[in-house]
CSV table of N, CA and C in Angstrom, one decimal:
chain,number,residue,atom,x,y,z
A,1,UNK,N,111.7,100.8,101.8
A,1,UNK,CA,112.2,102.2,102.1
A,1,UNK,C,113.2,102.2,103.2
A,2,UNK,N,114.3,102.7,102.9
A,2,UNK,CA,115.4,102.8,103.9
A,2,UNK,C,115.8,104.2,104.1
A,3,UNK,N,116.1,104.6,105.4
A,3,UNK,CA,116.5,105.9,105.7
A,3,UNK,C,117.7,105.8,106.6
A,4,UNK,N,118.6,106.8,106.5
A,4,UNK,CA,119.7,106.9,107.3
A,4,UNK,C,119.2,107.3,108.7
A,5,UNK,N,120.0,107.1,109.7
A,5,UNK,CA,119.6,107.5,111.1
A,5,UNK,C,119.2,109.0,111.1
A,6,UNK,N,120.0,109.8,110.5
A,6,UNK,CA,119.7,111.2,110.5
A,6,UNK,C,118.4,111.5,109.8
A,7,UNK,N,118.1,110.9,108.7
A,7,UNK,CA,116.9,111.1,108.0
A,7,UNK,C,115.7,110.6,108.9
A,8,UNK,N,115.9,109.5,109.5
A,8,UNK,CA,114.8,108.9,110.3
A,8,UNK,C,114.5,109.9,111.5
A,9,UNK,N,115.6,110.4,112.1
A,9,UNK,CA,115.4,111.4,113.2
A,9,UNK,C,114.7,112.6,112.7
A,10,UNK,N,115.0,113.1,111.5
A,10,UNK,CA,114.3,114.2,110.9
A,10,UNK,C,112.8,113.9,110.7
A,11,UNK,N,112.5,112.7,110.3
A,11,UNK,CA,111.1,112.3,110.0
A,11,UNK,C,110.4,112.4,111.4
A,12,UNK,N,111.0,111.8,112.4
A,12,UNK,CA,110.3,111.8,113.7
A,12,UNK,C,110.1,113.3,114.2
A,13,UNK,N,111.0,114.1,114.0
A,13,UNK,CA,110.9,115.5,114.4
A,13,UNK,C,109.8,116.2,113.6
A,14,UNK,N,109.7,115.9,112.3
A,14,UNK,CA,108.7,116.5,111.5
A,14,UNK,C,107.3,116.0,111.9
A,15,UNK,N,107.2,114.7,112.1
A,15,UNK,CA,105.9,114.1,112.5
A,15,UNK,C,105.4,114.8,113.8
A,16,UNK,N,106.3,114.9,114.8
A,16,UNK,CA,105.9,115.4,116.1
A,16,UNK,C,105.6,116.9,116.1
A,17,UNK,N,106.1,117.6,115.0
A,17,UNK,CA,105.8,119.1,115.0
A,17,UNK,C,104.8,119.4,113.9
A,18,UNK,N,104.2,118.4,113.2
A,18,UNK,CA,103.2,118.6,112.2
A,18,UNK,C,101.8,118.8,112.9
A,19,UNK,N,101.1,119.8,112.5
A,19,UNK,CA,99.8,120.0,113.1
A,19,UNK,C,98.9,118.7,113.0
A,20,UNK,N,98.2,118.5,114.1
A,20,UNK,CA,97.4,117.2,114.3
A,20,UNK,C,96.4,117.1,113.2
A,21,UNK,N,95.8,118.3,112.8
A,21,UNK,CA,94.7,118.2,111.8
A,21,UNK,C,95.3,117.8,110.4
A,22,UNK,N,96.6,118.1,110.2
A,22,UNK,CA,97.2,117.6,108.9
A,22,UNK,C,97.4,116.1,109.0
A,23,UNK,N,97.9,115.6,110.1
A,23,UNK,CA,98.1,114.2,110.2
A,23,UNK,C,96.8,113.4,110.1
A,24,UNK,N,95.8,113.9,110.8
A,24,UNK,CA,94.5,113.3,110.7
A,24,UNK,C,93.9,113.3,109.3
A,25,UNK,N,94.0,114.4,108.6
A,25,UNK,CA,93.6,114.5,107.2
A,25,UNK,C,94.4,113.5,106.3
A,26,UNK,N,95.7,113.4,106.6
A,26,UNK,CA,96.5,112.5,105.8
A,26,UNK,C,96.2,111.1,106.1
A,27,UNK,N,95.9,110.7,107.3
A,27,UNK,CA,95.5,109.4,107.6
A,27,UNK,C,94.2,109.0,106.9
A,28,UNK,N,93.2,109.9,106.8
A,28,UNK,CA,92.0,109.6,106.0
A,28,UNK,C,92.3,109.4,104.6
A,29,UNK,N,93.2,110.3,104.0
A,29,UNK,CA,93.6,110.2,102.6
A,29,UNK,C,94.3,108.9,102.4
A,30,UNK,N,95.2,108.5,103.2
A,30,UNK,CA,96.0,107.2,103.1
A,30,UNK,C,95.0,106.1,103.1
A,31,UNK,N,94.1,106.1,104.0
A,31,UNK,CA,93.1,105.0,104.1
A,31,UNK,C,92.3,104.9,102.8
A,32,UNK,N,91.9,106.0,102.2
A,32,UNK,CA,91.2,105.9,101.0
A,32,UNK,C,92.0,105.4,99.8
A,33,UNK,N,93.2,106.0,99.7
A,33,UNK,CA,94.1,105.6,98.6
A,33,UNK,C,94.5,104.2,98.6
A,34,UNK,N,94.9,103.7,99.8
A,34,UNK,CA,95.3,102.3,99.9
A,34,UNK,C,94.2,101.3,100.3
A,35,UNK,N,93.0,101.8,100.4
A,35,UNK,CA,91.9,100.9,100.7
A,35,UNK,C,91.9,100.3,102.1
A,36,UNK,N,92.5,101.0,103.0
A,36,UNK,CA,92.6,100.5,104.4
A,36,UNK,C,91.3,100.9,105.1
A,37,UNK,N,90.8,99.9,105.8
A,37,UNK,CA,89.5,100.1,106.6
A,37,UNK,C,89.9,100.2,108.0
A,38,UNK,N,89.1,100.8,108.9
A,38,UNK,CA,89.4,100.9,110.3
A,38,UNK,C,89.6,99.5,110.9
A,39,UNK,N,88.9,98.5,110.5
A,39,UNK,CA,89.1,97.1,111.0
A,39,UNK,C,90.5,96.6,110.6
A,40,UNK,N,91.0,97.0,109.5
A,40,UNK,CA,92.4,96.6,109.1
A,40,UNK,C,93.4,97.1,110.1
A,41,UNK,N,93.2,98.4,110.6
A,41,UNK,CA,94.1,99.0,111.5
A,41,UNK,C,93.9,98.3,112.9
A,42,UNK,N,92.7,98.0,113.2
A,42,UNK,CA,92.4,97.4,114.5
A,42,UNK,C,93.0,96.0,114.6
A,43,UNK,N,93.1,95.4,113.4
A,43,UNK,CA,93.8,94.0,113.4
A,43,UNK,C,95.2,94.1,113.8
A,44,UNK,N,95.8,95.3,113.8
A,44,UNK,CA,97.2,95.4,114.3
A,44,UNK,C,97.3,95.5,115.8
A,45,UNK,N,96.1,95.5,116.5
A,45,UNK,CA,96.1,95.5,117.9
A,45,UNK,C,95.7,96.8,118.5
A,46,UNK,N,95.2,97.8,117.7
A,46,UNK,CA,94.8,99.1,118.2
A,46,UNK,C,93.3,99.0,118.5
A,47,UNK,N,92.9,99.6,119.6
A,47,UNK,CA,91.5,99.6,120.0
A,47,UNK,C,90.6,100.3,119.1
A,48,UNK,N,89.4,99.8,118.9
A,48,UNK,CA,88.4,100.6,118.1
A,48,UNK,C,88.3,102.0,118.5
A,49,UNK,N,88.3,102.2,119.8
A,49,UNK,CA,88.1,103.6,120.3
A,49,UNK,C,89.2,104.5,119.8
A,50,UNK,N,90.5,104.0,119.8
A,50,UNK,CA,91.6,104.8,119.3
A,50,UNK,C,91.5,105.0,117.8
A,51,UNK,N,91.2,104.0,117.1
A,51,UNK,CA,91.2,104.1,115.6
A,51,UNK,C,90.1,105.0,115.2
A,52,UNK,N,88.9,105.0,115.8
A,52,UNK,CA,87.9,105.9,115.4
A,52,UNK,C,88.2,107.3,115.8
A,53,UNK,N,88.9,107.5,117.0
A,53,UNK,CA,89.3,108.8,117.4
A,53,UNK,C,90.3,109.4,116.4
A,54,UNK,N,91.2,108.6,115.9
A,54,UNK,CA,92.2,109.1,114.9
A,54,UNK,C,91.5,109.6,113.6
A,55,UNK,N,90.4,109.1,113.3
A,55,UNK,CA,89.7,109.5,112.0
A,55,UNK,C,88.5,110.4,112.2
A,56,UNK,N,88.2,110.7,113.5
A,56,UNK,CA,87.0,111.6,113.8
A,56,UNK,C,87.5,113.0,113.9
A,57,UNK,N,86.8,113.9,113.1
A,57,UNK,CA,87.1,115.3,113.1
A,57,UNK,C,86.9,116.0,114.5
A,58,UNK,N,86.1,115.5,115.3
A,58,UNK,CA,85.8,116.1,116.6
A,58,UNK,C,86.8,115.9,117.7
A,59,UNK,N,87.8,115.1,117.4
A,59,UNK,CA,88.9,114.9,118.4
A,59,UNK,C,90.2,115.3,117.8
A,60,UNK,N,91.2,115.5,118.6
A,60,UNK,CA,92.5,115.9,118.2
A,60,UNK,C,93.4,114.7,118.2
A,61,UNK,N,92.9,113.5,118.6
A,61,UNK,CA,93.8,112.3,118.7
A,61,UNK,C,94.3,111.9,117.3
A,62,UNK,N,95.6,111.6,117.4
A,62,UNK,CA,96.3,111.0,116.2
A,62,UNK,C,97.1,109.9,116.7
A,63,UNK,N,97.6,109.0,115.7
A,63,UNK,CA,98.5,107.9,116.1
A,63,UNK,C,99.8,108.5,116.6
A,64,UNK,N,100.4,107.9,117.6
A,64,UNK,CA,101.7,108.3,118.0
A,64,UNK,C,102.7,107.9,116.9
A,65,UNK,N,103.9,108.4,116.8
A,65,UNK,CA,104.8,108.1,115.7
A,65,UNK,C,104.9,106.6,115.5
A,66,UNK,N,105.2,105.9,116.6
A,66,UNK,CA,105.4,104.5,116.5
A,66,UNK,C,104.2,103.8,115.9
A,67,UNK,N,103.0,104.2,116.3
A,67,UNK,CA,101.8,103.6,115.8
A,67,UNK,C,101.7,103.9,114.3
A,68,UNK,N,101.9,105.2,113.9
A,68,UNK,CA,101.9,105.5,112.5
A,68,UNK,C,102.9,104.8,111.7
A,69,UNK,N,104.1,104.6,112.2
A,69,UNK,CA,105.1,103.8,111.5
A,69,UNK,C,104.7,102.4,111.4
A,70,UNK,N,104.1,101.8,112.4
A,70,UNK,CA,103.6,100.4,112.3
A,70,UNK,C,102.5,100.3,111.2
A,71,UNK,N,101.6,101.2,111.1
A,71,UNK,CA,100.6,101.2,110.1
A,71,UNK,C,101.3,101.3,108.7
A,72,UNK,N,102.2,102.2,108.6
A,72,UNK,CA,102.9,102.4,107.3
A,72,UNK,C,103.7,101.1,106.9
A,73,UNK,N,104.3,100.5,107.8
A,73,UNK,CA,105.1,99.3,107.5
A,73,UNK,C,104.1,98.2,107.1
A,74,UNK,N,103.0,98.0,107.9
A,74,UNK,CA,102.1,96.9,107.6
A,74,UNK,C,101.4,97.0,106.3
A,75,UNK,N,101.1,98.3,105.9
A,75,UNK,CA,100.3,98.5,104.6
A,75,UNK,C,101.2,99.0,103.5
A,76,UNK,N,102.5,99.0,103.7
A,76,UNK,CA,103.5,99.2,102.7
A,76,UNK,C,103.5,100.6,102.0
A,77,UNK,N,103.5,101.6,102.8
A,77,UNK,CA,103.6,103.0,102.3
A,77,UNK,C,104.6,103.7,103.2
A,78,UNK,N,105.1,104.9,102.7
A,78,UNK,CA,106.1,105.6,103.5
A,78,UNK,C,105.5,106.4,104.6
A,79,UNK,N,106.2,106.4,105.8
A,79,UNK,CA,105.7,107.1,106.9
A,79,UNK,C,105.6,108.6,106.6
A,80,UNK,N,106.3,109.1,105.6
A,80,UNK,CA,106.2,110.5,105.2
A,80,UNK,C,104.9,110.9,104.6
A,81,UNK,N,104.1,109.9,104.3
A,81,UNK,CA,102.7,110.2,103.8
A,81,UNK,C,101.9,110.9,104.9
A,82,UNK,N,102.2,110.7,106.1
A,82,UNK,CA,101.5,111.3,107.2
A,82,UNK,C,101.8,112.8,107.4
A,83,UNK,N,102.9,113.2,106.8
A,83,UNK,CA,103.3,114.6,107.1
A,83,UNK,C,103.4,115.4,105.8
A,84,UNK,N,102.9,115.0,104.7
A,84,UNK,CA,102.9,115.7,103.4
A,84,UNK,C,101.9,116.9,103.5
């Protein structure tokens, strides 16, 4: 997937303005669709505490854009999956 600089900037703005509950729900959906386990995300260097907070309904924590992008690149899906 390739984006122009303008498109990429727009994706960053969209991600940062998307409600956290939507990103959290999309992360769970992505993990189910692509068969990604929390341990797979932890293998990228993210702490178990963070990974579980990202998927736990009781917190508002979500991956920062760079973290979400890293996950998308590693598991070969579009970063826009987080903001659908």
